[in-house]
mmCIF file of C-alpha atoms in Angstrom:
data_model
loop_
_atom_site.group_PDB
_atom_site.id
_atom_site.type_symbol
_atom_site.label_atom_id
_atom_site.label_comp_id
_atom_site.label_asym_id
_atom_site.label_seq_id
_atom_site.Cartn_x
_atom_site.Cartn_y
_atom_site.Cartn_z
ATOM 1 C CA UNK A 153 39.626 14.101 -26.904
ATOM 2 C CA UNK A 154 43.126 12.550 -26.755
ATOM 3 C CA UNK A 155 42.149 9.273 -28.150
ATOM 4 C CA UNK A 156 40.877 10.955 -31.400
ATOM 5 C CA UNK A 157 44.457 12.135 -31.877
ATOM 6 C CA UNK A 158 45.793 8.704 -31.545
ATOM 7 C CA UNK A 159 44.002 7.531 -34.424
ATOM 8 C CA UNK A 160 44.153 10.503 -36.573
ATOM 9 C CA UNK A 161 46.700 9.133 -38.785
ATOM 10 C CA UNK A 162 44.247 6.265 -39.974
ATOM 11 C CA UNK A 163 41.638 8.742 -40.966
ATOM 12 C CA UNK A 164 42.753 9.426 -44.778
ATOM 13 C CA UNK A 165 43.028 5.687 -45.584
ATOM 14 C CA UNK A 166 39.692 5.108 -44.068
ATOM 15 C CA UNK A 167 38.271 8.165 -45.578
ATOM 16 C CA UNK A 168 39.025 6.975 -49.153
ATOM 17 C CA UNK A 169 37.836 3.553 -48.455
ATOM 18 C CA UNK A 170 34.455 4.603 -47.287
ATOM 19 C CA UNK A 171 34.061 6.791 -50.434
ATOM 20 C CA UNK A 172 34.997 4.028 -52.595
ATOM 21 C CA UNK A 173 32.676 1.706 -50.903
ATOM 22 C CA UNK A 174 29.571 4.355 -50.930
ATOM 23 C CA UNK A 175 30.186 4.956 -54.607
ATOM 24 C CA UNK A 176 30.255 1.106 -55.396
ATOM 25 C CA UNK A 177 27.120 0.404 -53.395
ATOM 26 C CA UNK A 178 25.123 3.208 -54.905
ATOM 27 C CA UNK A 179 25.660 2.120 -58.347
ATOM 28 C CA UNK A 180 25.060 -1.638 -57.792
ATOM 29 C CA UNK A 181 22.285 -1.845 -55.823
ATOM 30 C CA UNK A 182 19.368 0.623 -54.613
ATOM 31 C CA UNK A 183 19.364 -0.787 -50.994
ATOM 32 C CA UNK A 184 22.700 -1.446 -49.372
ATOM 33 C CA UNK A 185 23.920 -2.179 -45.872
ATOM 34 C CA UNK A 186 27.707 -2.494 -45.644
ATOM 35 C CA UNK A 187 29.819 -2.925 -42.868
ATOM 36 C CA UNK A 188 33.576 -2.192 -42.854
ATOM 37 C CA UNK A 189 35.753 -3.601 -40.412
ATOM 38 C CA UNK A 190 39.506 -3.178 -39.984
ATOM 39 C CA UNK A 191 42.111 -4.035 -37.384
ATOM 40 C CA UNK A 192 44.133 -1.125 -36.392
ATOM 41 C CA UNK A 193 47.169 -0.909 -33.760
ATOM 42 C CA UNK A 194 46.587 -1.892 -30.244
ATOM 43 C CA UNK A 195 43.969 -4.576 -31.403
ATOM 44 C CA UNK A 196 41.403 -1.863 -32.284
ATOM 45 C CA UNK A 197 38.406 -2.468 -34.531
ATOM 46 C CA UNK A 198 36.727 0.248 -36.329
ATOM 47 C CA UNK A 199 33.254 -0.624 -37.701
ATOM 48 C CA UNK A 200 31.674 1.473 -40.262
ATOM 49 C CA UNK A 201 28.038 1.344 -40.897
ATOM 50 C CA UNK A 202 26.203 2.798 -43.847
ATOM 51 C CA UNK A 203 22.761 2.454 -45.036
ATOM 52 C CA UNK A 204 21.696 3.951 -48.317
ATOM 53 C CA UNK A 205 18.079 3.409 -49.241
ATOM 54 C CA UNK A 206 16.767 4.706 -52.572
ATOM 55 C CA UNK A 207 12.759 3.816 -52.404
ATOM 56 C CA UNK A 208 11.760 5.861 -55.838
ATOM 57 C CA UNK A 209 12.908 8.058 -58.626
ATOM 58 C CA UNK A 210 11.525 11.061 -56.980
ATOM 59 C CA UNK A 211 13.799 10.534 -53.926
ATOM 60 C CA UNK A 212 16.779 10.272 -56.225
ATOM 61 C CA UNK A 213 16.013 13.483 -58.043
ATOM 62 C CA UNK A 214 15.352 15.283 -54.724
ATOM 63 C CA UNK A 215 18.769 14.022 -53.323
ATOM 64 C CA UNK A 216 20.588 15.259 -56.538
ATOM 65 C CA UNK A 217 18.953 18.598 -56.890
ATOM 66 C CA UNK A 218 19.519 19.213 -53.146
ATOM 67 C CA UNK A 219 23.420 18.104 -53.765
ATOM 68 C CA UNK A 220 23.708 20.511 -56.698
ATOM 69 C CA UNK A 221 21.993 23.425 -54.909
ATOM 70 C CA UNK A 222 24.491 22.570 -51.816
ATOM 71 C CA UNK A 223 28.121 21.985 -53.166
ATOM 72 C CA UNK A 224 29.310 21.783 -49.673
ATOM 73 C CA UNK A 225 26.938 18.903 -48.666
ATOM 74 C CA UNK A 226 28.492 16.393 -46.793
ATOM 75 C CA UNK A 227 27.513 12.769 -45.687
ATOM 76 C CA UNK A 228 28.307 11.919 -42.229
ATOM 77 C CA UNK A 229 30.642 8.901 -41.509
ATOM 78 C CA UNK A 230 30.025 7.200 -38.310
ATOM 79 C CA UNK A 231 32.131 5.035 -36.181
ATOM 80 C CA UNK A 232 29.566 2.944 -34.450
ATOM 81 C CA UNK A 233 31.929 1.335 -32.266
ATOM 82 C CA UNK A 234 35.673 1.252 -31.333
ATOM 83 C CA UNK A 235 36.462 -1.708 -29.236
ATOM 84 C CA UNK A 236 39.781 -1.557 -27.556
ATOM 85 C CA UNK A 237 41.390 -2.877 -24.527
ATOM 86 C CA UNK A 238 42.408 0.733 -23.298
ATOM 87 C CA UNK A 239 39.956 3.165 -24.543
ATOM 88 C CA UNK A 240 36.310 3.419 -26.175
ATOM 89 C CA UNK A 241 35.928 6.210 -28.402
ATOM 90 C CA UNK A 242 32.601 7.820 -30.131
ATOM 91 C CA UNK A 243 33.524 10.306 -32.997
ATOM 92 C CA UNK A 244 31.757 11.825 -36.160
ATOM 93 C CA UNK A 245 33.814 13.167 -38.996
ATOM 94 C CA UNK A 246 32.154 14.806 -42.395
ATOM 95 C CA UNK A 247 33.258 13.385 -45.853
ATOM 96 C CA UNK A 248 32.691 15.097 -48.968
ATOM 97 C CA UNK A 249 30.245 13.579 -51.544
ATOM 98 C CA UNK A 250 31.069 15.313 -54.803
ATOM 99 C CA UNK A 251 31.375 12.136 -56.423
ATOM 100 C CA UNK A 252 28.206 10.540 -55.157
ATOM 101 C CA UNK A 253 25.848 12.858 -57.164
ATOM 102 C CA UNK A 254 27.584 12.360 -60.435
ATOM 103 C CA UNK A 255 27.520 8.667 -59.973
ATOM 104 C CA UNK A 256 23.694 8.941 -58.918
ATOM 105 C CA UNK A 257 22.975 10.857 -62.165
ATOM 106 C CA UNK A 258 24.571 8.079 -64.431
ATOM 107 C CA UNK A 259 22.677 5.371 -62.474
ATOM 108 C CA UNK A 260 19.223 7.359 -63.037
ATOM 109 C CA UNK A 261 19.997 7.901 -66.799
ATOM 110 C CA UNK A 262 20.743 4.175 -67.249
ATOM 111 C CA UNK A 263 17.565 3.233 -65.464
ATOM 112 C CA UNK A 264 15.462 5.606 -67.572
ATOM 113 C CA UNK A 265 16.901 4.160 -70.650
ATOM 114 C CA UNK A 266 15.819 0.757 -69.356
ATOM 115 C CA UNK A 267 12.441 1.932 -68.918
ATOM 116 C CA UNK A 268 11.967 3.522 -72.116
ATOM 117 C CA UNK A 269 13.211 0.160 -73.909
ATOM 118 C CA UNK A 270 10.592 -1.757 -71.866
ATOM 119 C CA UNK A 271 7.970 0.691 -72.729
ATOM 120 C CA UNK A 272 8.817 0.466 -76.405
ATOM 121 C CA UNK A 273 8.739 -3.320 -76.141
ATOM 122 C CA UNK A 274 4.865 -3.319 -76.173
ATOM 123 C CA UNK A 275 3.422 -1.345 -79.039
ATOM 124 C CA UNK A 276 0.288 0.753 -78.874
ATOM 125 C CA UNK A 277 -2.875 -1.544 -78.676
ATOM 126 C CA UNK A 278 -5.040 -2.072 -81.670
ATOM 127 C CA UNK A 279 -8.804 -1.255 -80.890
ATOM 128 C CA UNK A 280 -11.127 -3.805 -82.154
ATOM 129 C CA UNK A 281 -15.046 -2.909 -82.266
ATOM 130 C CA UNK A 282 -17.706 -5.175 -83.206
ATOM 131 C CA UNK A 283 -21.178 -4.229 -84.390
ATOM 132 C CA UNK A 284 -24.557 -6.130 -85.187
ATOM 133 C CA UNK A 285 -27.168 -3.723 -86.816
ATOM 134 C CA UNK A 286 -28.829 -5.858 -89.436
ATOM 135 C CA UNK A 287 -29.733 -9.448 -90.305
ATOM 136 C CA UNK A 288 -28.386 -9.721 -93.796
ATOM 137 C CA UNK A 289 -25.789 -8.019 -95.952
ATOM 138 C CA UNK A 290 -25.340 -8.192 -99.574
ATOM 139 C CA UNK A 291 -21.532 -8.751 -99.873
ATOM 140 C CA UNK A 292 -21.599 -8.871 -103.678
ATOM 141 C CA UNK A 293 -22.849 -5.383 -103.984
ATOM 142 C CA UNK A 294 -20.465 -4.168 -101.119
ATOM 143 C CA UNK A 295 -17.599 -5.573 -102.884
ATOM 144 C CA UNK A 296 -18.687 -3.980 -106.312
ATOM 145 C CA UNK A 297 -18.881 -0.670 -104.608
ATOM 146 C CA UNK A 298 -15.417 -0.959 -102.854
ATOM 147 C CA UNK A 299 -13.318 -2.752 -105.051
ATOM 148 C CA UNK A 300 -10.211 -0.630 -104.300
ATOM 149 C CA UNK A 301 -10.509 -1.739 -100.743
ATOM 150 C CA UNK A 302 -11.275 -5.254 -101.101
ATOM 151 C CA UNK A 303 -8.704 -7.829 -99.839
ATOM 152 C CA UNK A 304 -8.790 -11.086 -101.887
ATOM 153 C CA UNK A 305 -9.754 -14.003 -99.712
ATOM 154 C CA UNK A 306 -7.191 -16.589 -98.568
ATOM 155 C CA UNK A 307 -9.698 -19.374 -97.737
ATOM 156 C CA UNK A 308 -13.096 -20.701 -99.407
ATOM 157 C CA UNK A 309 -15.215 -19.129 -96.671
ATOM 158 C CA UNK A 310 -17.732 -16.971 -98.480
ATOM 159 C CA UNK A 311 -19.870 -15.658 -95.640
ATOM 160 C CA UNK A 312 -17.574 -12.543 -95.082
ATOM 161 C CA UNK A 313 -15.348 -10.053 -96.739
ATOM 162 C CA UNK A 314 -12.485 -7.946 -95.678
ATOM 163 C CA UNK A 315 -12.057 -4.182 -96.660
ATOM 164 C CA UNK A 316 -8.760 -2.215 -96.195
ATOM 165 C CA UNK A 317 -8.651 1.514 -95.697
ATOM 166 C CA UNK A 318 -5.857 4.036 -95.162
ATOM 167 C CA UNK A 319 -2.360 3.576 -96.289
ATOM 168 C CA UNK A 320 -2.551 0.556 -98.036
ATOM 169 C CA UNK A 321 1.389 0.597 -98.854
ATOM 170 C CA UNK A 322 2.014 -0.174 -95.222
ATOM 171 C CA UNK A 323 -0.574 -2.799 -94.663
ATOM 172 C CA UNK A 324 0.520 -5.728 -92.887
ATOM 173 C CA UNK A 325 -0.219 -8.146 -95.227
ATOM 174 C CA UNK A 326 3.404 -9.701 -95.008
ATOM 175 C CA UNK A 327 4.575 -12.287 -92.117
ATOM 176 C CA UNK A 328 5.840 -10.395 -89.221
ATOM 177 C CA UNK A 329 4.422 -6.885 -90.213
ATOM 178 C CA UNK A 330 2.815 -4.729 -87.648
ATOM 179 C CA UNK A 331 -0.683 -3.029 -87.814
ATOM 180 C CA UNK A 332 -0.360 -0.958 -84.347
ATOM 181 C CA UNK A 333 0.831 2.602 -85.018
ATOM 182 C CA UNK A 334 0.050 2.549 -88.696
ATOM 183 C CA UNK A 335 -2.628 4.545 -90.411
ATOM 184 C CA UNK A 336 -4.077 1.375 -92.118
ATOM 185 C CA UNK A 337 -7.545 0.062 -90.755
ATOM 186 C CA UNK A 338 -9.642 -3.020 -91.465
ATOM 187 C CA UNK A 339 -13.268 -3.709 -91.712
ATOM 188 C CA UNK A 340 -14.584 -7.367 -91.654
ATOM 189 C CA UNK A 341 -18.248 -7.502 -92.952
ATOM 190 C CA UNK A 342 -20.089 -10.706 -92.293
ATOM 191 C CA UNK A 343 -23.102 -11.828 -94.372
ATOM 192 C CA UNK A 344 -25.448 -12.484 -91.414
ATOM 193 C CA UNK A 345 -25.049 -8.678 -90.349
ATOM 194 C CA UNK A 346 -21.806 -8.450 -87.984
ATOM 195 C CA UNK A 347 -19.093 -5.924 -88.726
ATOM 196 C CA UNK A 348 -15.880 -5.771 -87.150
ATOM 197 C CA UNK A 349 -13.507 -2.827 -87.213
ATOM 198 C CA UNK A 350 -9.621 -2.932 -86.561
ATOM 199 C CA UNK A 351 -7.468 0.224 -85.716
ATOM 200 C CA UNK A 352 -10.484 2.409 -86.216
ATOM 201 C CA UNK A 353 -10.902 5.566 -83.915
ATOM 202 C CA UNK A 354 -14.183 6.496 -82.248
ATOM 203 C CA UNK A 355 -14.988 9.582 -84.386
ATOM 204 C CA UNK A 356 -14.557 7.458 -87.590
ATOM 205 C CA UNK A 357 -16.746 4.568 -86.663
ATOM 206 C CA UNK A 358 -20.039 6.021 -88.037
ATOM 207 C CA UNK A 359 -18.370 6.592 -91.605
ATOM 208 C CA UNK A 360 -17.527 3.101 -91.942
ATOM 209 C CA UNK A 361 -20.880 1.728 -90.683
ATOM 210 C CA UNK A 362 -22.695 3.923 -93.338
ATOM 211 C CA UNK A 363 -20.584 2.191 -96.090
ATOM 212 C CA UNK A 364 -22.268 -0.865 -95.090
ATOM 213 C CA UNK A 365 -25.876 0.134 -94.117
ATOM 214 C CA UNK A 366 -26.370 0.938 -97.982
ATOM 215 C CA UNK A 367 -26.150 -2.711 -98.614
ATOM 216 C CA UNK A 368 -27.851 -4.074 -95.480
ATOM 217 C CA UNK A 369 -31.354 -5.196 -95.067
ATOM 218 C CA UNK A 370 -33.488 -6.136 -91.792
ATOM 219 C CA UNK A 371 -31.976 -2.943 -89.934
ATOM 220 C CA UNK A 372 -32.491 -3.631 -86.199
ATOM 221 C CA UNK A 373 -34.001 -0.763 -83.967
ATOM 222 C CA UNK A 374 -30.964 -1.066 -81.670
ATOM 223 C CA UNK A 375 -27.476 -1.699 -82.700
ATOM 224 C CA UNK A 376 -25.417 -4.206 -80.537
ATOM 225 C CA UNK A 377 -21.848 -3.251 -79.704
ATOM 226 C CA UNK A 378 -18.822 -4.945 -77.956
ATOM 227 C CA UNK A 379 -15.103 -3.657 -77.821
ATOM 228 C CA UNK A 380 -11.794 -5.623 -77.554
ATOM 229 C CA UNK A 381 -8.185 -4.861 -78.121
ATOM 230 C CA UNK A 382 -5.257 -6.575 -79.678
ATOM 231 C CA UNK A 383 -1.624 -5.759 -78.480
ATOM 232 C CA UNK A 384 1.620 -6.341 -80.596
ATOM 233 C CA UNK A 385 4.720 -7.291 -78.739
ATOM 234 C CA UNK A 386 7.611 -8.760 -81.056
ATOM 235 C CA UNK A 387 9.677 -9.774 -78.173
ATOM 236 C CA UNK A 388 6.940 -12.082 -76.609
ATOM 237 C CA UNK A 389 8.346 -15.426 -75.753
ATOM 238 C CA UNK A 390 5.372 -17.229 -77.034
ATOM 239 C CA UNK A 391 3.120 -16.635 -79.964
ATOM 240 C CA UNK A 392 0.141 -15.207 -78.035
ATOM 241 C CA UNK A 393 -0.707 -14.398 -74.523
ATOM 242 C CA UNK A 394 -4.273 -13.755 -73.275
ATOM 243 C CA UNK A 395 -5.316 -11.162 -70.845
ATOM 244 C CA UNK A 396 -8.538 -9.229 -69.331
ATOM 245 C CA UNK A 397 -10.280 -7.784 -72.542
ATOM 246 C CA UNK A 398 -7.321 -8.200 -74.760
ATOM 247 C CA UNK A 399 -5.062 -10.474 -76.363
ATOM 248 C CA UNK A 400 -1.276 -10.075 -76.954
ATOM 249 C CA UNK A 401 0.407 -11.290 -80.168
ATOM 250 C CA UNK A 402 4.050 -11.307 -81.596
ATOM 251 C CA UNK A 403 2.483 -9.314 -84.766
ATOM 252 C CA UNK A 404 -0.915 -8.830 -86.373
ATOM 253 C CA UNK A 405 -1.389 -9.552 -90.002
ATOM 254 C CA UNK A 406 -4.370 -10.255 -92.239
ATOM 255 C CA UNK A 407 -4.896 -13.764 -91.158
ATOM 256 C CA UNK A 408 -4.911 -12.641 -87.492
ATOM 257 C CA UNK A 409 -7.611 -10.180 -88.609
ATOM 258 C CA UNK A 410 -9.670 -12.795 -90.248
ATOM 259 C CA UNK A 411 -9.391 -15.212 -87.139
ATOM 260 C CA UNK A 412 -10.004 -12.624 -84.527
ATOM 261 C CA UNK A 413 -12.746 -11.083 -86.654
ATOM 262 C CA UNK A 414 -14.827 -14.175 -87.318
ATOM 263 C CA UNK A 415 -14.970 -15.095 -83.414
ATOM 264 C CA UNK A 416 -16.196 -11.280 -82.509
ATOM 265 C CA UNK A 417 -18.641 -11.366 -85.335
ATOM 266 C CA UNK A 418 -20.261 -14.593 -84.043
ATOM 267 C CA UNK A 419 -20.166 -13.473 -80.488
ATOM 268 C CA UNK A 420 -21.929 -10.080 -81.164
ATOM 269 C CA UNK A 421 -24.485 -11.848 -83.306
ATOM 270 C CA UNK A 422 -25.059 -14.676 -80.819
ATOM 271 C CA UNK A 423 -25.795 -11.866 -78.178
ATOM 272 C CA UNK A 424 -28.591 -10.586 -80.423
ATOM 273 C CA UNK A 425 -30.182 -13.964 -80.925
ATOM 274 C CA UNK A 426 -29.775 -14.759 -77.041
ATOM 275 C CA UNK A 427 -31.650 -11.533 -76.278
ATOM 276 C CA UNK A 428 -34.406 -12.425 -78.818
ATOM 277 C CA UNK A 429 -34.764 -15.733 -77.219
ATOM 278 C CA UNK A 430 -34.910 -14.013 -73.694
ATOM 279 C CA UNK A 431 -37.879 -12.155 -74.822
ATOM 280 C CA UNK A 432 -39.730 -15.145 -75.820
ATOM 281 C CA UNK A 433 -38.861 -16.841 -72.551
ATOM 282 C CA UNK A 434 -40.214 -13.745 -70.733
ATOM 283 C CA UNK A 435 -43.546 -13.748 -72.839
ATOM 284 C CA UNK A 436 -44.083 -17.491 -71.979
ATOM 285 C CA UNK A 437 -43.290 -16.815 -68.350
ATOM 286 C CA UNK A 438 -46.045 -14.204 -68.110
ATOM 287 C CA UNK A 439 -48.475 -16.706 -70.064
ATOM 288 C CA UNK A 440 -47.704 -19.326 -67.317
ATOM 289 C CA UNK A 441 -48.220 -16.901 -64.519
ATOM 290 C CA UNK A 442 -51.718 -15.807 -65.843
ATOM 291 C CA UNK A 443 -52.612 -19.408 -66.196
ATOM 292 C CA UNK A 444 -51.675 -20.066 -62.529
ATOM 293 C CA UNK A 445 -53.846 -17.397 -61.279
ATOM 294 C CA UNK A 446 -57.038 -17.861 -63.847
ATOM 295 C CA UNK A 447 -56.743 -21.368 -64.944
ATOM 296 C CA UNK A 448 -56.866 -20.504 -68.551
ATOM 297 C CA UNK A 449 -55.092 -18.428 -71.119
ATOM 298 C CA UNK A 450 -56.381 -16.113 -73.991
ATOM 299 C CA UNK A 451 -53.468 -16.411 -76.577
ATOM 300 C CA UNK A 452 -54.714 -16.212 -80.295
ATOM 301 C CA UNK A 453 -53.608 -19.299 -82.503
ATOM 302 C CA UNK A 454 -51.902 -16.824 -84.894
ATOM 303 C CA UNK A 455 -49.700 -15.403 -82.064
ATOM 304 C CA UNK A 456 -48.646 -18.894 -81.084
ATOM 305 C CA UNK A 457 -47.586 -19.667 -84.630
ATOM 306 C CA UNK A 458 -45.745 -16.480 -84.905
ATOM 307 C CA UNK A 459 -43.716 -17.567 -81.890
ATOM 308 C CA UNK A 460 -43.194 -20.938 -83.297
ATOM 309 C CA UNK A 461 -41.833 -19.342 -86.318
ATOM 310 C CA UNK A 462 -39.713 -16.947 -84.363
ATOM 311 C CA UNK A 463 -37.937 -19.679 -82.076
ATOM 312 C CA UNK A 464 -37.219 -21.866 -85.432
ATOM 313 C CA UNK A 465 -35.682 -19.191 -87.424
ATOM 314 C CA UNK A 466 -33.549 -18.021 -84.488
ATOM 315 C CA UNK A 467 -32.238 -21.452 -84.146
ATOM 316 C CA UNK A 468 -31.497 -21.975 -87.790
ATOM 317 C CA UNK A 469 -29.704 -18.646 -88.045
ATOM 318 C CA UNK A 470 -27.348 -19.414 -85.302
ATOM 319 C CA UNK A 471 -26.334 -22.857 -86.525
ATOM 320 C CA UNK A 472 -26.533 -22.193 -90.531
ATOM 321 C CA UNK A 473 -25.983 -18.397 -90.644
ATOM 322 C CA UNK A 474 -23.467 -17.685 -87.938
ATOM 323 C CA UNK A 475 -21.678 -21.182 -88.570
ATOM 324 C CA UNK A 476 -21.057 -21.432 -84.843
ATOM 325 C CA UNK A 477 -19.672 -25.065 -85.141
ATOM 326 C CA UNK A 478 -17.457 -24.453 -88.387
ATOM 327 C CA UNK A 479 -14.037 -24.262 -87.845
ATOM 328 C CA UNK A 480 -12.137 -21.439 -89.514
ATOM 329 C CA UNK A 481 -10.206 -22.437 -92.629
ATOM 330 C CA UNK A 482 -7.115 -20.412 -91.354
ATOM 331 C CA UNK A 483 -7.293 -22.217 -88.269
ATOM 332 C CA UNK A 484 -7.172 -25.565 -89.922
ATOM 333 C CA UNK A 485 -4.032 -24.545 -91.931
ATOM 334 C CA UNK A 486 -2.008 -22.961 -89.432
ATOM 335 C CA UNK A 487 -1.632 -24.140 -85.610
ATOM 336 C CA UNK A 488 -0.879 -20.648 -84.426
ATOM 337 C CA UNK A 489 -4.222 -19.287 -85.537
ATOM 338 C CA UNK A 490 -6.007 -22.282 -84.286
ATOM 339 C CA UNK A 491 -4.616 -21.311 -80.830
ATOM 340 C CA UNK A 492 -5.952 -17.799 -81.251
ATOM 341 C CA UNK A 493 -9.378 -19.129 -82.449
ATOM 342 C CA UNK A 494 -9.768 -21.662 -79.584
ATOM 343 C CA UNK A 495 -8.715 -19.085 -76.978
ATOM 344 C CA UNK A 496 -11.045 -16.534 -78.237
ATOM 345 C CA UNK A 497 -14.101 -19.082 -78.269
ATOM 346 C CA UNK A 498 -13.284 -19.827 -74.685
ATOM 347 C CA UNK A 499 -12.703 -16.022 -73.929
ATOM 348 C CA UNK A 500 -16.210 -15.246 -75.283
ATOM 349 C CA UNK A 501 -17.769 -18.574 -73.979
ATOM 350 C CA UNK A 502 -19.435 -19.271 -77.476
ATOM 351 C CA UNK A 503 -20.042 -22.855 -76.692
ATOM 352 C CA UNK A 504 -21.643 -22.105 -73.068
ATOM 353 C CA UNK A 505 -23.748 -19.364 -74.346
ATOM 354 C CA UNK A 506 -24.928 -21.372 -77.172
ATOM 355 C CA UNK A 507 -25.595 -24.264 -74.657
ATOM 356 C CA UNK A 508 -27.559 -21.802 -72.576
ATOM 357 C CA UNK A 509 -29.548 -20.581 -75.958
ATOM 358 C CA UNK A 510 -30.451 -24.076 -76.690
ATOM 359 C CA UNK A 511 -31.759 -24.708 -73.231
ATOM 360 C CA UNK A 512 -34.013 -21.603 -73.445
ATOM 361 C CA UNK A 513 -35.245 -22.693 -76.874
ATOM 362 C CA UNK A 514 -36.205 -26.068 -75.457
ATOM 363 C CA UNK A 515 -38.147 -24.456 -72.610
ATOM 364 C CA UNK A 516 -39.900 -22.290 -75.457
ATOM 365 C CA UNK A 517 -40.531 -25.455 -77.450
ATOM 366 C CA UNK A 518 -42.000 -27.115 -74.374
ATOM 367 C CA UNK A 519 -44.334 -24.341 -73.665
ATOM 368 C CA UNK A 520 -45.168 -24.014 -77.520
ATOM 369 C CA UNK A 521 -46.138 -27.838 -77.472
ATOM 370 C CA UNK A 522 -48.240 -27.478 -74.483
ATOM 371 C CA UNK A 523 -50.142 -24.457 -75.721
ATOM 372 C CA UNK A 524 -50.777 -26.031 -79.055
ATOM 373 C CA UNK A 525 -52.172 -29.106 -77.285
ATOM 374 C CA UNK A 526 -54.613 -26.764 -75.277
ATOM 375 C CA UNK A 527 -55.576 -24.767 -78.591
ATOM 376 C CA UNK A 528 -56.197 -28.308 -80.146
ATOM 377 C CA UNK A 529 -58.282 -29.542 -77.360
ATOM 378 C CA UNK A 530 -60.237 -26.275 -77.467
ATOM 379 C CA UNK A 531 -60.974 -26.809 -81.202
ATOM 380 C CA UNK A 532 -61.943 -30.542 -80.522
ATOM 381 C CA UNK A 533 -64.222 -29.573 -77.668
ATOM 382 C CA UNK A 534 -65.882 -26.969 -80.154
ATOM 383 C CA UNK A 535 -66.415 -29.639 -82.861
ATOM 384 C CA UNK A 536 -67.743 -32.167 -80.473
ATOM 385 C CA UNK A 537 -70.200 -29.542 -79.163
ATOM 386 C CA UNK A 538 -71.161 -28.664 -82.556
ATOM 387 C CA UNK A 539 -71.723 -32.193 -83.618
ATOM 388 C CA UNK A 540 -73.891 -32.601 -80.466
ATOM 389 C CA UNK A 541 -75.868 -29.527 -81.232
ATOM 390 C CA UNK A 542 -76.302 -30.785 -84.855
ATOM 391 C CA UNK A 543 -77.686 -34.170 -83.627
ATOM 392 C CA UNK A 544 -79.986 -32.600 -81.198
ATOM 393 C CA UNK A 545 -81.365 -30.364 -84.004
ATOM 394 C CA UNK A 546 -82.118 -33.383 -86.081
ATOM 395 C CA UNK A 547 -83.563 -35.307 -83.376
ATOM 396 C CA UNK A 548 -85.928 -32.283 -82.694
ATOM 397 C CA UNK A 549 -86.880 -32.059 -86.300
ATOM 398 C CA UNK A 550 -87.470 -35.764 -86.549
ATOM 399 C CA UNK A 551 -89.720 -35.399 -83.496
ATOM 400 C CA UNK A 552 -91.586 -32.659 -84.840
ATOM 401 C CA UNK A 553 -92.088 -34.337 -88.282
ATOM 402 C CA UNK A 554 -93.345 -37.487 -86.522
ATOM 403 C CA UNK A 555 -95.789 -35.338 -84.461
ATOM 404 C CA UNK A 556 -97.024 -33.444 -87.336
ATOM 405 C CA UNK A 557 -97.828 -36.587 -89.475
ATOM 406 C CA UNK A 558 -99.658 -38.131 -86.461
ATOM 407 C CA UNK A 559 -101.919 -35.149 -86.184
ATOM 408 C CA UNK A 560 -102.671 -35.090 -89.920
ATOM 409 C CA UNK A 561 -103.559 -38.825 -89.534
ATOM 410 C CA UNK A 562 -106.049 -38.292 -86.967
#
């Protein structure tokens, strides 16, 4: 067309401006919409519209690979509108994009470096596994056998010990040291039967449990288990941050292990005692339903006393052995670990679970008192009937004696 020839002299400058704009837009923003307007002679306005949309890394790589396979690849430059008082022209021309692919590759490398940096900011997580398989552990004999692994206590708490295994030279005992990614692992053993393992893989768990099993008494037929995880992030803006089944800390050291282990040990043990009380509640529920149907019950006095002893011992173990209401000494000394202690207690709902346990024990206590009164009434009725029978026998003997004496007198 003739009008194309009229503006051909302006094409080189527009071509250069277009490439500059395209290169700048692709390196600064993944989704760009630019409009370039320029006044030409005869009051003509050329409007260039360019849309570059980058949705994913896969699209970028496919774009670059296709560009490498086709060196002569060109991006179309469109003049969307040319408004003039004399003429209106629609025209398409091709512009080489050899510079665009190189810029795109540099941008991708820069983004991959950023992704790698953000990925390394959060270190691999530390698996935490809690177990409850006995009602008592002899800590003194355990320490005697594992002196080389024993970690000296930092507080006056005497109901647990900490054992360290693996590469002890890289152990995170110093402030700010990290546990994740190291070969060092820890085992926290509590006197009431709980064991908490830190940074121990699945295939090694049985070996560590056997170390404690030789010093345990009152082994349970079924072992209780719970899992949690700790994540370390040195760049974390706050000291700690909670999540779903994990806690994120700036760093993990021996005080953090003691604090986290104390809460998890109490939680898994409390779960065992709650199930014990649930069994008693179910037993009394069956008795009450039987009484509803028959109007009586056939429980022996010995069985009732066993239930009384079981309920009292469970409550005593939860309060005294577990130390459920005793604050950790480390939490008393350092506010950071007090924050962890309080968060984990809320996370595992220790207070609410104990309140539920206490309510169930009150239900059991109420039923025990009721059944004791029934058994006591039964015993009283038996004694009353025995007394009546004895009195009746005495009366009969007296009547017989009187009758016998009267017959002799006659």
